[in-house]
Amino acid sequence: LADNLVTAAAEREKQASEVRGTQLYMPRQQKRPDGGWKHSDGVPPEEVQVGGVVSGFVTNSSYNCGVFVNFGCVKDGKLNVPQFDYMKYRVGDRVDNMVVNK
């Protein structure tokens, strides 16, 4: 009975979202790279100039953690975006004209 209720509720939500013209959100798991998120050939953080403009590629994007970008430093930088805007960024997307603030 419980399985039928869950299935029926999911079907109702799907139909309602189709009426609203939206898609259901399905979280996707991202696998952590074998070497972690650090980049051995990157620039040390001490050498990154605050206020500098950089470009890079999205390495991770999730609701819980946010959006992280490889911009040439030894560690990825966190992109300052509103929490629900993470869905606009996919792994591999290029992000230009980011201003370093920390």
PDB file of N, CA and C in Angstrom:
ATOM      1  N   LEU A   1       0.820  -1.191   0.000  1.00  0.00           N
ATOM      2  CA  LEU A   1       0.000   0.000   0.000  1.00  0.00           C
ATOM      3  C   LEU A   1       0.868   1.260   0.000  1.00  0.00           C
ATOM      4  N   ALA A   2       1.916   1.259   0.840  1.00  0.00           N
ATOM      5  CA  ALA A   2       2.789   2.441   0.905  1.00  0.00           C
ATOM      6  C   ALA A   2       3.474   2.695  -0.431  1.00  0.00           C
ATOM      7  N   ASP A   3       3.930   1.631  -1.092  1.00  0.00           N
ATOM      8  CA  ASP A   3       4.571   1.792  -2.402  1.00  0.00           C
ATOM      9  C   ASP A   3       3.609   2.392  -3.413  1.00  0.00           C
ATOM     10  N   ASN A   4       2.350   1.954  -3.363  1.00  0.00           N
ATOM     11  CA  ASN A   4       1.349   2.497  -4.281  1.00  0.00           C
ATOM     12  C   ASN A   4       1.101   3.968  -4.024  1.00  0.00           C
ATOM     13  N   LEU A   5       1.095   4.369  -2.736  1.00  0.00           N
ATOM     14  CA  LEU A   5       0.885   5.778  -2.401  1.00  0.00           C
ATOM     15  C   LEU A   5       2.037   6.644  -2.900  1.00  0.00           C
ATOM     16  N   VAL A   6       3.266   6.149  -2.714  1.00  0.00           N
ATOM     17  CA  VAL A   6       4.443   6.895  -3.166  1.00  0.00           C
ATOM     18  C   VAL A   6       4.435   7.019  -4.683  1.00  0.00           C
ATOM     19  N   THR A   7       4.132   5.931  -5.365  1.00  0.00           N
ATOM     20  CA  THR A   7       4.084   5.953  -6.825  1.00  0.00           C
ATOM     21  C   THR A   7       3.001   6.902  -7.322  1.00  0.00           C
ATOM     22  N   ALA A   8       1.855   6.875  -6.688  1.00  0.00           N
ATOM     23  CA  ALA A   8       0.757   7.760  -7.081  1.00  0.00           C
ATOM     24  C   ALA A   8       1.125   9.219  -6.835  1.00  0.00           C
ATOM     25  N   ALA A   9       1.774   9.504  -5.709  1.00  0.00           N
ATOM     26  CA  ALA A   9       2.183  10.879  -5.407  1.00  0.00           C
ATOM     27  C   ALA A   9       3.214  11.375  -6.424  1.00  0.00           C
ATOM     28  N   ALA A  10       4.157  10.515  -6.799  1.00  0.00           N
ATOM     29  CA  ALA A  10       5.168  10.897  -7.786  1.00  0.00           C
ATOM     30  C   ALA A  10       4.517  11.161  -9.134  1.00  0.00           C
ATOM     31  N   GLU A  11       3.550  10.343  -9.489  1.00  0.00           N
ATOM     32  CA  GLU A  11       2.856  10.537 -10.769  1.00  0.00           C
ATOM     33  C   GLU A  11       2.077  11.857 -10.769  1.00  0.00           C
ATOM     34  N   ARG A  12       1.432  12.176  -9.648  1.00  0.00           N
ATOM     35  CA  ARG A  12       0.695  13.451  -9.556  1.00  0.00           C
ATOM     36  C   ARG A  12       1.640  14.635  -9.673  1.00  0.00           C
ATOM     37  N   GLU A  13       2.780  14.548  -9.022  1.00  0.00           N
ATOM     38  CA  GLU A  13       3.760  15.634  -9.093  1.00  0.00           C
ATOM     39  C   GLU A  13       4.290  15.795 -10.514  1.00  0.00           C
ATOM     40  N   LYS A  14       4.516  14.672 -11.187  1.00  0.00           N
ATOM     41  CA  LYS A  14       4.993  14.734 -12.568  1.00  0.00           C
ATOM     42  C   LYS A  14       3.958  15.415 -13.463  1.00  0.00           C
ATOM     43  N   GLN A  15       2.709  15.041 -13.300  1.00  0.00           N
ATOM     44  CA  GLN A  15       1.654  15.656 -14.101  1.00  0.00           C
ATOM     45  C   GLN A  15       1.523  17.141 -13.793  1.00  0.00           C
ATOM     46  N   ALA A  16       1.621  17.501 -12.523  1.00  0.00           N
ATOM     47  CA  ALA A  16       1.513  18.912 -12.139  1.00  0.00           C
ATOM     48  C   ALA A  16       2.672  19.719 -12.712  1.00  0.00           C
ATOM     49  N   SER A  17       3.869  19.155 -12.698  1.00  0.00           N
ATOM     50  CA  SER A  17       5.022  19.883 -13.226  1.00  0.00           C
ATOM     51  C   SER A  17       4.916  20.039 -14.739  1.00  0.00           C
ATOM     52  N   GLU A  18       4.346  19.046 -15.412  1.00  0.00           N
ATOM     53  CA  GLU A  18       4.167  19.160 -16.857  1.00  0.00           C
ATOM     54  C   GLU A  18       3.168  20.268 -17.183  1.00  0.00           C
ATOM     55  N   VAL A  19       2.148  20.410 -16.343  1.00  0.00           N
ATOM     56  CA  VAL A  19       1.166  21.474 -16.538  1.00  0.00           C
ATOM     57  C   VAL A  19       1.824  22.830 -16.336  1.00  0.00           C
ATOM     58  N   ARG A  20       2.700  22.928 -15.337  1.00  0.00           N
ATOM     59  CA  ARG A  20       3.394  24.198 -15.065  1.00  0.00           C
ATOM     60  C   ARG A  20       4.492  24.467 -16.082  1.00  0.00           C
ATOM     61  N   GLY A  21       4.849  23.458 -16.864  1.00  0.00           N
ATOM     62  CA  GLY A  21       5.901  23.642 -17.863  1.00  0.00           C
ATOM     63  C   GLY A  21       7.292  23.516 -17.291  1.00  0.00           C
ATOM     64  N   THR A  22       7.439  22.848 -16.176  1.00  0.00           N
ATOM     65  CA  THR A  22       8.747  22.660 -15.572  1.00  0.00           C
ATOM     66  C   THR A  22       9.085  21.186 -15.538  1.00  0.00           C
ATOM     67  N   GLN A  23      10.334  20.899 -15.277  1.00  0.00           N
ATOM     68  CA  GLN A  23      10.771  19.521 -15.149  1.00  0.00           C
ATOM     69  C   GLN A  23      11.047  19.223 -13.688  1.00  0.00           C
ATOM     70  N   LEU A  24      10.878  17.963 -13.309  1.00  0.00           N
ATOM     71  CA  LEU A  24      11.217  17.556 -11.950  1.00  0.00           C
ATOM     72  C   LEU A  24      12.728  17.579 -11.798  1.00  0.00           C
ATOM     73  N   TYR A  25      13.189  17.986 -10.648  1.00  0.00           N
ATOM     74  CA  TYR A  25      14.620  17.997 -10.366  1.00  0.00           C
ATOM     75  C   TYR A  25      15.061  16.602  -9.961  1.00  0.00           C
ATOM     76  N   MET A  26      16.037  16.083 -10.633  1.00  0.00           N
ATOM     77  CA  MET A  26      16.617  14.793 -10.288  1.00  0.00           C
ATOM     78  C   MET A  26      18.075  15.030  -9.931  1.00  0.00           C
ATOM     79  N   PRO A  27      18.447  14.881  -8.654  1.00  0.00           N
ATOM     80  CA  PRO A  27      19.838  15.141  -8.277  1.00  0.00           C
ATOM     81  C   PRO A  27      20.783  14.177  -8.985  1.00  0.00           C
ATOM     82  N   ARG A  28      21.942  14.672  -9.325  1.00  0.00           N
ATOM     83  CA  ARG A  28      22.919  13.811  -9.970  1.00  0.00           C
ATOM     84  C   ARG A  28      24.156  13.733  -9.098  1.00  0.00           C
ATOM     85  N   GLN A  29      24.693  12.566  -9.002  1.00  0.00           N
ATOM     86  CA  GLN A  29      25.890  12.339  -8.218  1.00  0.00           C
ATOM     87  C   GLN A  29      27.107  12.629  -9.080  1.00  0.00           C
ATOM     88  N   GLN A  30      28.083  13.308  -8.514  1.00  0.00           N
ATOM     89  CA  GLN A  30      29.319  13.545  -9.219  1.00  0.00           C
ATOM     90  C   GLN A  30      30.411  12.780  -8.511  1.00  0.00           C
ATOM     91  N   LYS A  31      31.238  12.122  -9.282  1.00  0.00           N
ATOM     92  CA  LYS A  31      32.328  11.339  -8.720  1.00  0.00           C
ATOM     93  C   LYS A  31      33.526  12.246  -8.457  1.00  0.00           C
ATOM     94  N   ARG A  32      34.084  12.113  -7.274  1.00  0.00           N
ATOM     95  CA  ARG A  32      35.276  12.889  -6.939  1.00  0.00           C
ATOM     96  C   ARG A  32      36.460  12.352  -7.736  1.00  0.00           C
ATOM     97  N   PRO A  33      37.262  13.226  -8.309  1.00  0.00           N
ATOM     98  CA  PRO A  33      38.445  12.755  -9.060  1.00  0.00           C
ATOM     99  C   PRO A  33      39.395  11.981  -8.152  1.00  0.00           C
ATOM    100  N   ASP A  34      40.158  11.051  -8.730  1.00  0.00           N
ATOM    101  CA  ASP A  34      41.079  10.225  -7.947  1.00  0.00           C
ATOM    102  C   ASP A  34      42.084  11.068  -7.170  1.00  0.00           C
ATOM    103  N   GLY A  35      42.549  12.136  -7.771  1.00  0.00           N
ATOM    104  CA  GLY A  35      43.530  12.989  -7.109  1.00  0.00           C
ATOM    105  C   GLY A  35      42.914  14.051  -6.214  1.00  0.00           C
ATOM    106  N   GLY A  36      41.619  14.011  -6.015  1.00  0.00           N
ATOM    107  CA  GLY A  36      40.948  15.041  -5.231  1.00  0.00           C
ATOM    108  C   GLY A  36      40.721  16.280  -6.073  1.00  0.00           C
ATOM    109  N   TRP A  37      40.358  17.366  -5.408  1.00  0.00           N
ATOM    110  CA  TRP A  37      40.042  18.603  -6.134  1.00  0.00           C
ATOM    111  C   TRP A  37      41.243  19.524  -6.269  1.00  0.00           C
ATOM    112  N   LYS A  38      42.410  19.107  -5.789  1.00  0.00           N
ATOM    113  CA  LYS A  38      43.601  19.947  -5.873  1.00  0.00           C
ATOM    114  C   LYS A  38      44.293  19.760  -7.220  1.00  0.00           C
ATOM    115  N   HIS A  39      45.028  20.788  -7.637  1.00  0.00           N
ATOM    116  CA  HIS A  39      45.742  20.767  -8.909  1.00  0.00           C
ATOM    117  C   HIS A  39      47.212  21.054  -8.627  1.00  0.00           C
ATOM    118  N   SER A  40      48.058  20.038  -8.780  1.00  0.00           N
ATOM    119  CA  SER A  40      49.469  20.177  -8.414  1.00  0.00           C
ATOM    120  C   SER A  40      50.205  21.204  -9.277  1.00  0.00           C
ATOM    121  N   ASP A  41      49.724  21.452 -10.482  1.00  0.00           N
ATOM    122  CA  ASP A  41      50.413  22.392 -11.367  1.00  0.00           C
ATOM    123  C   ASP A  41      49.842  23.806 -11.288  1.00  0.00           C
ATOM    124  N   GLY A  42      48.976  24.065 -10.301  1.00  0.00           N
ATOM    125  CA  GLY A  42      48.339  25.370 -10.184  1.00  0.00           C
ATOM    126  C   GLY A  42      49.178  26.400  -9.451  1.00  0.00           C
ATOM    127  N   VAL A  43      48.706  27.614  -9.469  1.00  0.00           N
ATOM    128  CA  VAL A  43      49.355  28.742  -8.799  1.00  0.00           C
ATOM    129  C   VAL A  43      49.015  28.685  -7.304  1.00  0.00           C
ATOM    130  N   PRO A  44      49.983  28.928  -6.409  1.00  0.00           N
ATOM    131  CA  PRO A  44      49.669  28.967  -4.974  1.00  0.00           C
ATOM    132  C   PRO A  44      48.685  30.097  -4.665  1.00  0.00           C
ATOM    133  N   PRO A  45      47.802  29.897  -3.668  1.00  0.00           N
ATOM    134  CA  PRO A  45      46.799  30.932  -3.342  1.00  0.00           C
ATOM    135  C   PRO A  45      47.417  32.278  -2.980  1.00  0.00           C
ATOM    136  N   GLU A  46      48.607  32.272  -2.414  1.00  0.00           N
ATOM    137  CA  GLU A  46      49.254  33.525  -2.029  1.00  0.00           C
ATOM    138  C   GLU A  46      49.559  34.404  -3.239  1.00  0.00           C
ATOM    139  N   GLU A  47      49.693  33.783  -4.410  1.00  0.00           N
ATOM    140  CA  GLU A  47      50.035  34.529  -5.619  1.00  0.00           C
ATOM    141  C   GLU A  47      48.819  35.012  -6.400  1.00  0.00           C
ATOM    142  N   VAL A  48      47.613  34.609  -5.965  1.00  0.00           N
ATOM    143  CA  VAL A  48      46.390  35.052  -6.638  1.00  0.00           C
ATOM    144  C   VAL A  48      46.037  36.436  -6.110  1.00  0.00           C
ATOM    145  N   GLN A  49      45.870  37.388  -7.002  1.00  0.00           N
ATOM    146  CA  GLN A  49      45.623  38.771  -6.608  1.00  0.00           C
ATOM    147  C   GLN A  49      44.134  39.003  -6.368  1.00  0.00           C
ATOM    148  N   VAL A  50      43.784  39.476  -5.156  1.00  0.00           N
ATOM    149  CA  VAL A  50      42.402  39.828  -4.846  1.00  0.00           C
ATOM    150  C   VAL A  50      41.987  40.991  -5.737  1.00  0.00           C
ATOM    151  N   GLY A  51      40.828  40.860  -6.355  1.00  0.00           N
ATOM    152  CA  GLY A  51      40.352  41.869  -7.292  1.00  0.00           C
ATOM    153  C   GLY A  51      40.710  41.549  -8.734  1.00  0.00           C
ATOM    154  N   GLY A  52      41.552  40.526  -8.924  1.00  0.00           N
ATOM    155  CA  GLY A  52      41.921  40.126 -10.278  1.00  0.00           C
ATOM    156  C   GLY A  52      40.762  39.444 -10.994  1.00  0.00           C
ATOM    157  N   VAL A  53      40.761  39.530 -12.307  1.00  0.00           N
ATOM    158  CA  VAL A  53      39.722  38.907 -13.125  1.00  0.00           C
ATOM    159  C   VAL A  53      40.289  37.624 -13.716  1.00  0.00           C
ATOM    160  N   VAL A  54      39.577  36.505 -13.505  1.00  0.00           N
ATOM    161  CA  VAL A  54      40.039  35.197 -13.973  1.00  0.00           C
ATOM    162  C   VAL A  54      38.928  34.477 -14.723  1.00  0.00           C
ATOM    163  N   SER A  55      39.292  33.435 -15.449  1.00  0.00           N
ATOM    164  CA  SER A  55      38.363  32.559 -16.139  1.00  0.00           C
ATOM    165  C   SER A  55      38.707  31.132 -15.769  1.00  0.00           C
ATOM    166  N   GLY A  56      37.738  30.232 -15.905  1.00  0.00           N
ATOM    167  CA  GLY A  56      38.009  28.843 -15.578  1.00  0.00           C
ATOM    168  C   GLY A  56      36.873  27.936 -15.988  1.00  0.00           C
ATOM    169  N   PHE A  57      36.951  26.676 -15.533  1.00  0.00           N
ATOM    170  CA  PHE A  57      35.965  25.664 -15.870  1.00  0.00           C
ATOM    171  C   PHE A  57      35.343  25.093 -14.608  1.00  0.00           C
ATOM    172  N   VAL A  58      34.036  24.850 -14.652  1.00  0.00           N
ATOM    173  CA  VAL A  58      33.307  24.295 -13.518  1.00  0.00           C
ATOM    174  C   VAL A  58      33.786  22.865 -13.280  1.00  0.00           C
ATOM    175  N   THR A  59      34.170  22.566 -12.030  1.00  0.00           N
ATOM    176  CA  THR A  59      34.600  21.218 -11.671  1.00  0.00           C
ATOM    177  C   THR A  59      33.577  20.504 -10.804  1.00  0.00           C
ATOM    178  N   ASN A  60      32.682  21.252 -10.156  1.00  0.00           N
ATOM    179  CA  ASN A  60      31.669  20.643  -9.298  1.00  0.00           C
ATOM    180  C   ASN A  60      30.519  21.636  -9.141  1.00  0.00           C
ATOM    181  N   SER A  61      29.302  21.106  -9.093  1.00  0.00           N
ATOM    182  CA  SER A  61      28.121  21.939  -8.929  1.00  0.00           C
ATOM    183  C   SER A  61      27.070  21.131  -8.183  1.00  0.00           C
ATOM    184  N   SER A  62      26.707  21.585  -6.974  1.00  0.00           N
ATOM    185  CA  SER A  62      25.703  20.847  -6.199  1.00  0.00           C
ATOM    186  C   SER A  62      24.945  21.794  -5.284  1.00  0.00           C
ATOM    187  N   TYR A  63      23.774  21.352  -4.870  1.00  0.00           N
ATOM    188  CA  TYR A  63      22.925  22.138  -3.969  1.00  0.00           C
ATOM    189  C   TYR A  63      23.607  22.360  -2.630  1.00  0.00           C
ATOM    190  N   ASN A  64      24.199  21.318  -2.082  1.00  0.00           N
ATOM    191  CA  ASN A  64      24.794  21.400  -0.739  1.00  0.00           C
ATOM    192  C   ASN A  64      26.080  22.212  -0.698  1.00  0.00           C
ATOM    193  N   CYS A  65      26.909  22.084  -1.724  1.00  0.00           N
ATOM    194  CA  CYS A  65      28.241  22.706  -1.680  1.00  0.00           C
ATOM    195  C   CYS A  65      28.380  23.953  -2.542  1.00  0.00           C
ATOM    196  N   GLY A  66      27.592  24.085  -3.579  1.00  0.00           N
ATOM    197  CA  GLY A  66      27.700  25.234  -4.462  1.00  0.00           C
ATOM    198  C   GLY A  66      28.437  24.902  -5.741  1.00  0.00           C
ATOM    199  N   VAL A  67      29.014  25.910  -6.364  1.00  0.00           N
ATOM    200  CA  VAL A  67      29.695  25.759  -7.649  1.00  0.00           C
ATOM    201  C   VAL A  67      31.183  26.032  -7.450  1.00  0.00           C
ATOM    202  N   PHE A  68      32.018  25.098  -7.909  1.00  0.00           N
ATOM    203  CA  PHE A  68      33.460  25.249  -7.801  1.00  0.00           C
ATOM    204  C   PHE A  68      34.083  25.299  -9.189  1.00  0.00           C
ATOM    205  N   VAL A  69      35.097  26.175  -9.327  1.00  0.00           N
ATOM    206  CA  VAL A  69      35.709  26.438 -10.631  1.00  0.00           C
ATOM    207  C   VAL A  69      37.225  26.292 -10.533  1.00  0.00           C
ATOM    208  N   ASN A  70      37.814  25.600 -11.508  1.00  0.00           N
ATOM    209  CA  ASN A  70      39.262  25.532 -11.626  1.00  0.00           C
ATOM    210  C   ASN A  70      39.690  26.745 -12.442  1.00  0.00           C
ATOM    211  N   PHE A  71      40.339  27.694 -11.785  1.00  0.00           N
ATOM    212  CA  PHE A  71      40.771  28.916 -12.466  1.00  0.00           C
ATOM    213  C   PHE A  71      42.288  29.047 -12.499  1.00  0.00           C
ATOM    214  N   GLY A  72      42.992  27.929 -12.275  1.00  0.00           N
ATOM    215  CA  GLY A  72      44.446  27.935 -12.375  1.00  0.00           C
ATOM    216  C   GLY A  72      45.173  27.933 -11.057  1.00  0.00           C
ATOM    217  N   CYS A  73      44.449  27.902  -9.958  1.00  0.00           N
ATOM    218  CA  CYS A  73      45.053  27.854  -8.622  1.00  0.00           C
ATOM    219  C   CYS A  73      45.209  26.376  -8.209  1.00  0.00           C
ATOM    220  N   VAL A  74      45.950  26.119  -7.131  1.00  0.00           N
ATOM    221  CA  VAL A  74      46.129  24.735  -6.681  1.00  0.00           C
ATOM    222  C   VAL A  74      44.829  24.129  -6.152  1.00  0.00           C
ATOM    223  N   LYS A  75      43.903  24.966  -5.712  1.00  0.00           N
ATOM    224  CA  LYS A  75      42.590  24.497  -5.269  1.00  0.00           C
ATOM    225  C   LYS A  75      41.516  25.225  -6.070  1.00  0.00           C
ATOM    226  N   ASP A  76      40.389  24.546  -6.244  1.00  0.00           N
ATOM    227  CA  ASP A  76      39.270  25.175  -6.955  1.00  0.00           C
ATOM    228  C   ASP A  76      38.707  26.316  -6.124  1.00  0.00           C
ATOM    229  N   GLY A  77      38.178  27.318  -6.800  1.00  0.00           N
ATOM    230  CA  GLY A  77      37.544  28.442  -6.132  1.00  0.00           C
ATOM    231  C   GLY A  77      36.035  28.277  -6.137  1.00  0.00           C
ATOM    232  N   LYS A  78      35.391  28.742  -5.076  1.00  0.00           N
ATOM    233  CA  LYS A  78      33.937  28.668  -4.994  1.00  0.00           C
ATOM    234  C   LYS A  78      33.341  29.897  -5.655  1.00  0.00           C
ATOM    235  N   LEU A  79      32.423  29.658  -6.575  1.00  0.00           N
ATOM    236  CA  LEU A  79      31.748  30.731  -7.283  1.00  0.00           C
ATOM    237  C   LEU A  79      30.617  31.257  -6.409  1.00  0.00           C
ATOM    238  N   ASN A  80      30.557  32.548  -6.217  1.00  0.00           N
ATOM    239  CA  ASN A  80      29.554  33.159  -5.347  1.00  0.00           C
ATOM    240  C   ASN A  80      28.264  33.375  -6.138  1.00  0.00           C
ATOM    241  N   VAL A  81      27.353  32.397  -6.042  1.00  0.00           N
ATOM    242  CA  VAL A  81      26.057  32.471  -6.731  1.00  0.00           C
ATOM    243  C   VAL A  81      24.967  32.118  -5.731  1.00  0.00           C
ATOM    244  N   PRO A  82      23.732  32.586  -5.940  1.00  0.00           N
ATOM    245  CA  PRO A  82      22.628  32.184  -5.073  1.00  0.00           C
ATOM    246  C   PRO A  82      22.480  30.659  -5.071  1.00  0.00           C
ATOM    247  N   GLN A  83      21.980  30.116  -3.964  1.00  0.00           N
ATOM    248  CA  GLN A  83      21.963  28.671  -3.762  1.00  0.00           C
ATOM    249  C   GLN A  83      21.299  27.898  -4.906  1.00  0.00           C
ATOM    250  N   PHE A  84      20.187  28.366  -5.424  1.00  0.00           N
ATOM    251  CA  PHE A  84      19.491  27.606  -6.455  1.00  0.00           C
ATOM    252  C   PHE A  84      20.037  27.849  -7.864  1.00  0.00           C
ATOM    253  N   ASP A  85      20.967  28.786  -8.015  1.00  0.00           N
ATOM    254  CA  ASP A  85      21.565  29.021  -9.323  1.00  0.00           C
ATOM    255  C   ASP A  85      22.607  27.978  -9.692  1.00  0.00           C
ATOM    256  N   TYR A  86      22.939  27.078  -8.766  1.00  0.00           N
ATOM    257  CA  TYR A  86      23.926  26.042  -9.070  1.00  0.00           C
ATOM    258  C   TYR A  86      23.472  25.200 -10.266  1.00  0.00           C
ATOM    259  N   MET A  87      22.161  25.093 -10.470  1.00  0.00           N
ATOM    260  CA  MET A  87      21.638  24.266 -11.568  1.00  0.00           C
ATOM    261  C   MET A  87      21.971  24.850 -12.937  1.00  0.00           C
ATOM    262  N   LYS A  88      22.350  26.114 -12.985  1.00  0.00           N
ATOM    263  CA  LYS A  88      22.702  26.747 -14.253  1.00  0.00           C
ATOM    264  C   LYS A  88      24.110  26.366 -14.706  1.00  0.00           C
ATOM    265  N   TYR A  89      24.892  25.775 -13.812  1.00  0.00           N
ATOM    266  CA  TYR A  89      26.290  25.453 -14.088  1.00  0.00           C
ATOM    267  C   TYR A  89      26.485  23.948 -14.120  1.00  0.00           C
ATOM    268  N   ARG A  90      27.074  23.461 -15.203  1.00  0.00           N
ATOM    269  CA  ARG A  90      27.366  22.038 -15.377  1.00  0.00           C
ATOM    270  C   ARG A  90      28.880  21.852 -15.365  1.00  0.00           C
ATOM    271  N   VAL A  91      29.304  20.686 -14.934  1.00  0.00           N
ATOM    272  CA  VAL A  91      30.725  20.376 -14.942  1.00  0.00           C
ATOM    273  C   VAL A  91      31.253  20.523 -16.367  1.00  0.00           C
ATOM    274  N   GLY A  92      32.343  21.274 -16.504  1.00  0.00           N
ATOM    275  CA  GLY A  92      32.949  21.513 -17.803  1.00  0.00           C
ATOM    276  C   GLY A  92      32.582  22.847 -18.421  1.00  0.00           C
ATOM    277  N   ASP A  93      31.550  23.520 -17.905  1.00  0.00           N
ATOM    278  CA  ASP A  93      31.173  24.832 -18.428  1.00  0.00           C
ATOM    279  C   ASP A  93      32.302  25.837 -18.197  1.00  0.00           C
ATOM    280  N   ARG A  94      32.522  26.703 -19.169  1.00  0.00           N
ATOM    281  CA  ARG A  94      33.518  27.772 -19.012  1.00  0.00           C
ATOM    282  C   ARG A  94      32.852  28.980 -18.363  1.00  0.00           C
ATOM    283  N   VAL A  95      33.536  29.557 -17.386  1.00  0.00           N
ATOM    284  CA  VAL A  95      33.046  30.757 -16.709  1.00  0.00           C
ATOM    285  C   VAL A  95      34.108  31.842 -16.888  1.00  0.00           C
ATOM    286  N   ASP A  96      33.710  32.962 -17.467  1.00  0.00           N
ATOM    287  CA  ASP A  96      34.648  34.060 -17.732  1.00  0.00           C
ATOM    288  C   ASP A  96      34.341  35.254 -16.818  1.00  0.00           C
ATOM    289  N   ASN A  97      35.344  36.117 -16.687  1.00  0.00           N
ATOM    290  CA  ASN A  97      35.220  37.388 -15.975  1.00  0.00           C
ATOM    291  C   ASN A  97      34.810  37.237 -14.508  1.00  0.00           C
ATOM    292  N   MET A  98      35.427  36.271 -13.819  1.00  0.00           N
ATOM    293  CA  MET A  98      35.200  36.127 -12.377  1.00  0.00           C
ATOM    294  C   MET A  98      36.181  37.038 -11.652  1.00  0.00           C
ATOM    295  N   VAL A  99      35.703  37.703 -10.616  1.00  0.00           N
ATOM    296  CA  VAL A  99      36.558  38.578  -9.817  1.00  0.00           C
ATOM    297  C   VAL A  99      36.920  37.853  -8.524  1.00  0.00           C
ATOM    298  N   VAL A 100      38.212  37.753  -8.251  1.00  0.00           N
ATOM    299  CA  VAL A 100      38.697  37.083  -7.039  1.00  0.00           C
ATOM    300  C   VAL A 100      38.423  37.988  -5.847  1.00  0.00           C
ATOM    301  N   ASN A 101      37.718  37.453  -4.825  1.00  0.00           N
ATOM    302  CA  ASN A 101      37.395  38.303  -3.675  1.00  0.00           C
ATOM    303  C   ASN A 101      37.986  37.809  -2.360  1.00  0.00           C
ATOM    304  N   LYS A 102      38.663  36.701  -2.339  1.00  0.00           N
ATOM    305  CA  LYS A 102      39.326  36.229  -1.106  1.00  0.00           C
ATOM    306  C   LYS A 102      40.649  35.604  -1.423  1.00  0.00           C
TER     307      LYS A 102
END
